[in-house]
Amino acid sequence: MNADEIRKLLLEPNGPERFVRESKELKEDLTKVLDLVSGISVIEEKGLEAAALACLIRAGKQTAANRQIRNGLDKDRLREMLDSPEPKVRKNCARLVGTLQLTELDEAVVNALEKEQSFMVRPSMVLSLGALGTTAAKRALEAHRIPQPDDDSQRKHLEEEAEALRKALENVRAHAEPGEEGEEAKPSLTFTGLKNRHGKVRVELRTERGFEEALAGEIRMRRAAERIVSVRPGCVLVEEPLEDALLRVRSCKEWLIPMGVYGGTSGEDGAIEIARRASEIVQDMHKEAPPYRFRLETGTREGTAAMARKIMEASGGTLINSPGNYQVEIRVRKQADGKGLRAWLKTFTIKDERFFYRKQAISASIHPAGAAGLMQMVLQAGKELGTELCREGGVIMDPCCGSGTLLMERAMLPRKKPAAMLGVDISEIALKAAETNIQAGKDVLKGMKVKLVKGDLKELRLQGQISEVYANLPFGNRVGSHKENRVLYRSLFDQLPIWLREEGIAVLYSMEGKLLTEEAKRCKDTLQLLHVHRVEAGGLEPTVIILKKK
């Protein structure tokens, strides 16, 4: 395509997507788009700059194009575009920085977010920082506060920003190497466990909504608690000291210590009681004497700073407000009825080595606790059906393996060790991440054959060799469109009866729940639908289905 043809196409509906799909000489055509972004070609048409950035975002998901774009971009020009008067340009520039993981621009995105006023743009900047995952990005995200809406017209936008912040923080924390999460916060305190020194200790184990029964099942399986007090959406409350048994539970995302409900809703009311209880718990859990550094997390900017000061003053020097360099977090939420504040304490001094293998991740990677929860869900479904779905000694396969998280978590199921595992992905970047993670987990995989293959699941030839298939399937903006998903999913369902051994199972996880169940019905003569379950992950609502070969 010549330059004029590219300009015209980019400005058409879905032009950036069509450019990547229809270009016959992508490398040569991308050079012309890079010229537009870098300012070498003069841009006169309104919207063309934003469209060119969108085009690079789309193309940047392909390995070869990613390298070309990274090498061809003028980083100073990107810094200028983060300050563009056009909101869509600022938004797409932030998205591109995150997609390409241009970590050298982290401070530029942080500065842009601090002064960004557009509701449309801020979520993209927040997600970009989450993708970059640098220390500067992490600090900015942890300090970022969502304002209260002035009216209903702002509410939806601010909820989107809050969800983006949650996902970004989850990304930078979950994808950090062991020992990295909270690395500025944790040194100098030795976690010794929370004992029953002040009566019965209760601990909340948090997970994504929909995984709580799986989490409770794992707690029982591991005998990690004598008593489960309650199972609520996204949470299992146990009466047990916070010690080794609970810290080994894999399908838990975080451990919180409930501190109670305190009077008042002004932000400062209840601070004295919270300070007393938090000081008591932090001293119980650690070998060292105070002071201890904390941050206050309220889910809003309003009143947070004043309340944090009040907690620090009320602690008598035991707690120091240090939101950029903390060891524990005090989390406070208003009660649903508006009567009082509920408070929890979270420590970042626990040495969490459960996901030691997770050295690398890609943007679409499932959280390892979610992957562990998925495995527990399969075990429980088998118990409910009176059959064993996960077996010792089988061949496990993930046809969209990404960074290999599902394979590793399947390998770690107690007393269910596979004989071999096969990971397949079309992306070289994903396979390199998977190779790194599998190498890190090699001690767990001893005696097991593990193979990673670059390929398209539509072309795999595996006649009756697979015992269990696990897949976190591409959806939406990860592959381009629902139409493309229909083709991919249909191919997968057609292949499953060929790949699977007799009585073999497939566990599929995707946002395209309706499409999954439609395909299951279409293949009812060869595949039996055993289980359908809706969960929540990172603000999305994926569906899990379990199928069995007839």
XYZ file of C-alpha atoms in Angstrom:
550
model
C 0.000 0.000 0.000
C 1.171 3.513 -0.664
C 1.044 6.251 1.989
C -2.288 7.689 0.801
C -3.937 4.261 0.805
C -2.715 3.658 4.353
C -4.013 7.036 5.548
C -7.412 6.383 4.004
C -7.658 2.861 5.440
C -6.656 3.895 8.976
C -9.448 6.472 9.098
C -12.137 3.994 8.061
C -14.203 2.040 10.654
C -11.996 -0.709 12.140
C -9.206 0.634 9.927
C -6.270 -0.258 12.221
C -7.500 -3.863 12.571
C -8.092 -4.152 8.828
C -4.633 -2.728 8.115
C -2.926 -5.529 10.054
C -5.210 -8.173 8.578
C -5.105 -6.992 4.954
C -1.530 -5.764 4.563
C 0.409 -7.985 2.152
C 3.750 -6.345 2.955
C 3.324 -5.663 6.657
C 6.947 -4.790 7.363
C 7.070 -2.207 4.584
C 3.617 -0.804 5.405
C 4.427 -0.523 9.114
C 7.383 1.695 8.240
C 4.936 4.198 6.752
C 2.762 4.056 9.876
C 5.849 4.591 12.052
C 6.614 7.671 9.960
C 3.165 9.013 10.822
C 3.623 8.428 14.536
C 7.165 9.772 14.614
C 6.151 12.961 12.785
C 8.224 12.263 9.697
C 5.037 12.347 7.615
C 2.847 15.407 8.097
C -0.543 14.607 9.625
C -3.377 16.884 8.581
C -6.441 14.641 8.964
C -8.090 14.739 12.397
C -7.960 11.366 14.107
C -5.154 9.955 11.979
C -2.521 10.165 14.722
C -4.731 8.207 17.157
C -5.584 5.685 14.422
C -1.889 5.175 13.608
C -1.182 4.452 17.287
C -4.091 1.990 17.379
C -2.607 0.285 14.338
C 0.764 -0.135 16.087
C -0.974 -1.518 19.188
C -2.669 -4.155 17.062
C 0.461 -5.011 15.064
C 2.629 -5.016 18.201
C 0.979 -8.241 19.338
C 2.856 -10.078 16.573
C 6.430 -11.021 17.439
C 8.250 -9.781 14.324
C 6.192 -6.597 14.101
C 6.739 -5.966 17.823
C 10.504 -5.835 17.298
C 10.165 -3.593 14.262
C 7.884 -1.152 16.093
C 10.064 -1.023 19.216
C 13.145 -0.298 17.114
C 11.399 2.215 14.861
C 9.642 4.367 17.439
C 10.963 7.732 18.529
C 10.651 7.589 22.333
C 10.836 11.369 22.704
C 7.944 11.672 20.267
C 5.924 9.251 22.447
C 6.615 11.450 25.474
C 5.186 14.385 23.525
C 2.118 12.370 22.524
C 1.389 11.537 26.166
C 0.908 15.310 26.528
C -1.121 15.737 23.308
C -4.198 18.013 23.398
C -6.156 15.108 21.840
C -7.452 12.687 24.525
C -7.563 9.739 22.129
C -3.914 10.273 21.206
C -2.914 10.298 24.893
C -4.995 7.184 25.493
C -3.599 5.191 22.563
C -0.050 6.316 23.277
C -0.333 4.968 26.837
C -1.797 1.719 25.510
C 1.075 1.362 23.032
C 3.695 1.934 25.733
C 2.082 -0.814 27.796
C 1.641 -3.224 24.871
C 5.307 -2.904 23.880
C 6.420 -2.782 27.544
C 8.572 0.287 26.938
C 9.789 0.427 30.527
C 12.057 3.402 29.791
C 8.876 5.490 29.492
C 7.469 4.561 32.904
C 8.131 7.982 34.446
C 6.534 9.678 31.430
C 3.329 7.664 31.911
C 3.386 8.320 35.677
C 3.651 12.070 35.054
C 0.923 11.937 32.407
C -1.435 10.096 34.770
C -0.859 12.619 37.565
C -2.177 15.483 35.424
C -4.710 13.582 33.292
C -8.234 14.964 33.653
C -10.084 12.893 31.045
C -12.196 10.029 32.429
C -11.719 8.236 29.096
C -7.915 8.308 29.258
C -7.011 7.533 32.872
C -7.921 3.809 32.853
C -5.605 3.220 29.865
C -2.734 4.976 31.619
C -3.332 2.920 34.766
C -3.342 -0.339 32.767
C -0.187 0.760 30.938
C 1.635 1.138 34.256
C 0.374 -2.280 35.270
C 1.845 -3.756 32.078
C 5.191 -1.992 32.602
C 5.505 -3.310 36.158
C 8.565 -1.231 37.074
C 9.239 0.033 40.579
C 8.175 3.546 39.539
C 4.988 2.176 37.984
C 4.184 0.099 41.064
C 4.702 3.043 43.415
C 2.488 5.271 41.270
C -0.285 2.666 41.182
C -0.143 2.093 44.923
C -0.367 5.838 45.525
C -3.142 6.382 42.954
C -6.546 7.186 44.426
C -9.922 7.191 42.676
C -11.984 10.322 43.454
C -15.613 10.179 44.495
C -17.998 10.930 41.588
C -19.622 14.359 41.528
C -22.727 12.935 39.870
C -24.100 9.796 38.214
C -22.560 10.728 34.853
C -19.101 10.306 36.386
C -19.854 7.144 38.334
C -19.423 4.647 35.467
C -16.127 6.197 34.359
C -14.686 6.145 37.861
C -15.800 2.549 38.369
C -13.912 1.660 35.178
C -10.836 3.463 36.508
C -11.113 1.638 39.832
C -11.351 -1.693 38.014
C -8.341 -0.772 35.862
C -6.386 0.070 39.015
C -7.302 -3.247 40.597
C -6.166 -5.183 37.529
C -2.974 -3.144 37.182
C -2.008 -3.702 40.817
C -2.828 -7.399 40.479
C -0.597 -7.544 37.416
C 2.460 -5.872 38.955
C 2.172 -7.916 42.136
C 1.250 -11.314 40.693
C 3.820 -11.172 37.917
C 6.698 -10.105 40.140
C 9.420 -12.625 40.802
C 9.303 -14.200 44.265
C 10.557 -11.709 46.807
C 9.842 -8.737 44.570
C 6.286 -7.880 45.629
C 6.477 -5.113 48.172
C 10.278 -5.288 48.050
C 10.571 -1.711 49.296
C 8.174 -2.565 52.106
C 9.220 -5.834 53.596
C 12.899 -5.901 54.604
C 13.760 -5.639 58.305
C 10.714 -7.505 59.652
C 10.687 -11.235 60.342
C 7.225 -12.772 60.098
C 6.742 -15.369 62.835
C 3.031 -16.155 62.409
C -0.087 -14.924 64.157
C -0.816 -17.043 67.222
C -3.843 -17.400 69.477
C -2.474 -15.033 72.105
C -5.620 -12.909 72.175
C -8.301 -15.554 71.859
C -9.281 -17.337 68.684
C -7.618 -15.929 65.576
C -9.640 -15.601 62.398
C -8.134 -15.223 58.939
C -9.835 -14.355 55.659
C -8.459 -16.132 52.616
C -9.391 -14.066 49.559
C -9.889 -15.337 46.039
C -11.824 -14.313 42.932
C -15.601 -14.676 43.084
C -16.656 -18.106 41.947
C -13.516 -19.815 43.283
C -14.486 -19.696 46.967
C -15.879 -23.266 47.072
C -12.716 -24.502 45.361
C -10.657 -22.614 47.949
C -12.681 -24.107 50.802
C -12.195 -27.549 49.264
C -8.436 -27.084 49.159
C -8.369 -25.912 52.779
C -10.172 -29.107 53.777
C -7.964 -31.287 51.554
C -4.792 -29.850 53.072
C -6.316 -29.829 56.593
C -5.139 -26.226 56.737
C -7.792 -25.151 59.249
C -9.757 -26.891 61.969
C -12.854 -24.824 61.330
C -14.197 -22.984 58.312
C -16.408 -20.262 59.777
C -18.018 -19.092 56.540
C -17.765 -19.194 52.756
C -18.779 -15.903 51.145
C -18.309 -14.440 47.654
C -14.570 -14.200 47.086
C -13.710 -15.117 50.656
C -13.311 -18.064 53.045
C -13.121 -17.200 56.751
C -11.311 -19.691 58.974
C -10.568 -19.892 62.679
C -6.918 -20.772 62.643
C -3.550 -19.125 63.390
C -1.915 -17.577 60.333
C 0.910 -20.114 60.071
C 2.451 -22.585 57.618
C -0.654 -24.649 56.852
C -2.699 -21.669 55.651
C 0.275 -20.163 53.823
C 0.561 -23.291 51.666
C -2.985 -22.985 50.259
C -2.446 -22.301 46.552
C -5.862 -21.077 45.422
C -5.752 -18.139 47.857
C -4.727 -14.746 46.428
C -4.164 -13.011 49.760
C -4.552 -13.450 53.511
C -6.308 -10.747 55.510
C -6.724 -10.509 59.278
C -10.150 -9.077 60.196
C -9.795 -6.362 62.838
C -13.488 -5.674 63.403
C -16.044 -2.918 62.826
C -15.476 0.528 64.278
C -17.880 3.399 64.768
C -18.266 6.427 62.549
C -17.985 7.104 58.832
C -16.117 10.418 58.669
C -12.725 8.872 57.854
C -11.159 9.804 61.205
C -13.773 8.216 63.471
C -12.644 4.793 64.614
C -8.985 5.533 63.858
C -7.975 5.241 67.516
C -9.487 1.753 67.838
C -8.031 0.666 64.491
C -4.585 1.935 65.543
C -4.725 0.007 68.829
C -5.788 -3.273 67.214
C -3.381 -2.970 64.258
C -0.437 -2.226 66.577
C -1.282 -5.286 68.678
C -1.509 -7.632 65.682
C 1.637 -6.368 63.914
C 3.696 -6.807 67.083
C 2.296 -10.326 67.552
C 3.297 -11.331 64.024
C 6.873 -10.100 63.981
C 10.066 -10.677 65.849
C 11.232 -7.065 65.734
C 10.097 -4.207 67.964
C 8.223 -1.170 66.562
C 7.977 1.176 64.743
C 6.308 -0.460 61.733
C 5.612 1.224 58.389
C 2.061 1.068 57.067
C -0.128 2.359 54.316
C -3.883 2.962 54.542
C -6.050 1.659 51.700
C -9.652 2.880 51.665
C -10.583 2.544 47.976
C -11.023 6.318 47.719
C -8.984 9.490 48.074
C -11.472 11.274 50.264
C -10.404 11.406 53.891
C -7.617 8.828 53.489
C -4.694 11.110 54.322
C -6.432 12.541 57.393
C -7.367 9.102 58.681
C -3.821 7.771 58.102
C -2.423 10.664 60.165
C -4.919 9.943 62.921
C -3.970 6.240 63.005
C -0.280 7.143 63.187
C -0.855 9.630 66.028
C -3.118 7.207 67.922
C -0.539 4.394 67.695
C 1.866 6.358 69.886
C 4.783 5.812 67.520
C 4.141 2.121 66.844
C 2.848 2.764 63.320
C 4.401 5.172 60.804
C 2.407 6.269 57.763
C 4.667 5.446 54.806
C 2.541 4.779 51.666
C 5.598 4.512 49.397
C 7.632 2.234 51.668
C 5.372 0.096 53.844
C 5.489 -3.271 55.601
C 1.782 -3.724 56.362
C -1.469 -2.452 54.911
C -4.525 -1.364 56.868
C -7.554 -1.821 54.641
C -10.769 0.000 55.564
C -14.206 -0.086 53.957
C -17.510 1.532 54.887
C -20.205 -0.877 55.992
C -22.972 -1.408 53.460
C -25.469 0.225 55.810
C -23.153 3.190 56.364
C -22.847 2.431 60.075
C -19.198 2.069 60.867
C -15.955 1.055 59.197
C -14.774 -2.517 58.725
C -11.004 -2.954 58.904
C -8.485 -5.647 57.964
C -4.731 -5.940 58.205
C -2.464 -7.393 55.547
C 1.250 -7.996 55.999
C 3.780 -7.910 53.167
C 6.419 -9.590 55.325
C 5.238 -13.138 54.584
C 7.676 -14.993 52.373
C 5.218 -16.333 49.808
C 7.023 -18.966 47.720
C 3.967 -20.809 46.391
C 4.425 -19.590 42.831
C 8.223 -19.715 42.779
C 8.194 -20.886 39.148
C 6.364 -17.768 37.892
C 9.355 -15.838 36.564
C 7.625 -14.460 33.470
C 4.071 -13.781 32.349
C 2.327 -12.379 29.300
C -0.579 -9.935 29.269
C -3.181 -12.706 28.949
C -1.728 -14.923 31.694
C -4.128 -16.309 34.266
C -3.294 -15.486 37.876
C -1.534 -18.540 39.390
C -3.973 -18.611 42.323
C -6.814 -18.661 39.779
C -5.127 -21.532 37.943
C -4.755 -23.423 41.230
C -8.423 -22.723 41.982
C -9.357 -24.107 38.579
C -7.600 -27.380 39.413
C -9.421 -27.596 42.746
C -12.700 -26.935 40.943
C -12.033 -29.939 38.700
C -11.276 -32.159 41.715
C -14.512 -31.117 43.403
C -16.562 -31.573 40.246
C -15.225 -35.128 40.076
C -16.292 -35.812 43.672
C -19.781 -34.446 43.000
C -20.074 -36.639 39.895
C -18.679 -39.698 41.676
C -15.748 -40.056 39.304
C -12.062 -39.213 39.137
C -11.403 -36.517 36.538
C -7.709 -35.899 37.309
C -5.606 -39.050 37.202
C -2.056 -40.038 37.965
C 0.260 -40.780 35.055
C -1.666 -39.223 32.160
C -0.623 -36.873 29.376
C -1.698 -33.263 30.015
C -2.017 -30.689 27.265
C -2.642 -26.944 27.013
C -3.192 -25.916 23.372
C -2.996 -22.173 24.270
C -0.360 -22.521 26.971
C 0.784 -18.890 27.237
C 3.357 -18.702 30.036
C 2.603 -22.270 31.183
C 0.728 -21.466 34.401
C -2.070 -24.016 33.939
C 0.452 -26.751 33.173
C 2.521 -25.950 36.263
C -0.493 -25.816 38.571
C -1.779 -29.120 37.194
C 1.625 -30.674 37.853
C 1.416 -29.526 41.487
C -1.852 -31.268 42.348
C -1.056 -33.676 45.216
C -1.043 -37.371 44.294
C -2.077 -36.634 40.678
C 1.314 -36.308 38.977
C 1.145 -36.545 35.161
C 3.579 -38.645 33.156
C 3.962 -35.966 30.485
C 2.853 -32.423 29.642
C 2.533 -30.715 26.268
C 2.247 -26.948 25.863
C 1.324 -25.441 22.499
C 1.080 -21.783 21.550
C 1.212 -19.747 18.367
C 3.261 -17.003 20.051
C 7.035 -17.207 20.397
C 6.920 -14.663 23.234
C 4.487 -16.850 25.176
C 6.571 -19.972 24.628
C 9.742 -18.254 25.816
C 7.915 -17.232 28.998
C 6.639 -20.799 29.429
C 10.123 -22.217 28.899
C 11.529 -19.896 31.581
C 8.803 -20.841 34.069
C 9.085 -24.568 33.426
C 12.849 -24.374 33.871
C 12.287 -22.580 37.201
C 9.914 -25.361 38.265
C 12.071 -28.249 37.054
C 12.405 -29.784 40.525
C 8.631 -30.253 40.690
C 8.637 -31.764 37.204
C 11.300 -34.427 37.848
C 10.491 -37.685 36.082
C 7.940 -35.959 33.870
C 8.328 -35.383 30.130
C 7.596 -31.756 29.222
C 7.452 -30.461 25.664
C 6.661 -26.989 24.297
C 5.641 -26.608 20.651
C 5.044 -23.531 18.502
C 1.930 -24.208 16.458
C -1.716 -23.585 15.715
C -4.181 -25.792 17.608
C -6.200 -26.147 14.388
C -3.290 -28.076 12.869
C -2.331 -30.403 15.736
C -2.408 -34.146 15.033
C -2.659 -36.078 18.297
C -4.787 -39.187 17.877
C -6.121 -40.351 21.248
C -2.972 -39.414 23.167
C -4.216 -36.838 25.688
C -5.739 -37.554 29.103
C -6.586 -33.994 30.121
C -6.778 -30.718 28.189
C -6.652 -27.377 30.019
C -6.984 -24.087 28.161
C -7.345 -20.419 29.013
C -8.825 -19.585 25.621
C -8.268 -16.318 23.736
C -11.201 -13.947 23.723
C -12.182 -10.428 22.619
C -9.288 -8.029 22.259
C -6.781 -10.859 22.680
C -7.514 -12.239 19.198
C -9.405 -9.488 17.476
C -13.089 -10.331 17.328
C -15.928 -12.621 18.304
C -16.067 -13.761 14.672
C -12.477 -14.995 14.833
C -13.245 -16.723 18.119
C -16.060 -18.696 16.517
C -13.612 -20.160 14.010
C -10.990 -20.929 16.666
C -13.407 -22.460 19.161
C -15.117 -24.586 16.527
C -11.735 -25.973 15.486
C -10.889 -26.740 19.113
C -14.153 -28.588 19.764
C -13.716 -30.568 16.558
C -10.198 -31.561 17.642
C -10.959 -32.499 21.256
C -12.576 -35.898 20.494
C -9.569 -36.701 18.307
C -6.943 -35.670 20.854
C -8.535 -37.187 23.946
C -8.246 -40.740 25.157
C -11.378 -42.602 26.161
C -12.898 -40.860 29.200
C -10.404 -37.997 28.762
C -11.491 -34.538 29.907
C -11.170 -30.941 28.709
C -11.337 -27.935 31.038
C -11.933 -24.710 29.124
C -11.846 -21.185 30.578
C -13.016 -18.156 28.599
C -15.053 -14.946 28.589
C -16.913 -16.406 25.612
C -19.193 -18.489 27.859
C -22.122 -18.521 25.463
C -19.881 -19.670 22.632
C -18.422 -22.441 24.804
C -21.842 -23.833 25.690
C -23.070 -23.531 22.079
C -20.101 -25.554 20.864
C -20.607 -28.110 23.644
C -24.197 -28.636 22.484
C -23.067 -28.953 18.880
C -20.624 -31.711 19.861
C -22.960 -33.560 22.246
C -22.520 -36.842 20.340
C -18.779 -36.926 21.061
C -18.352 -34.764 24.177
C -20.347 -34.888 27.405
C -20.780 -31.559 29.199
C -20.106 -32.331 32.868
C -19.883 -28.955 34.542
C -20.466 -25.232 33.850
C -19.358 -22.563 36.294
C -19.125 -18.754 36.167
C -16.261 -17.001 37.945
C -14.756 -13.533 38.176
C -11.163 -12.654 37.328
C -9.636 -9.204 37.061
C -13.027 -7.537 36.631
C -14.089 -9.972 33.909
C -16.555 -12.855 34.229
C -15.154 -15.947 32.507
C -16.996 -19.258 32.250
C -15.421 -22.620 33.053
C -16.734 -25.769 31.400
C -15.616 -29.364 31.896
C -16.152 -31.853 29.073
C -15.574 -35.581 28.865
C -15.013 -37.682 25.782
C -17.852 -40.123 25.225
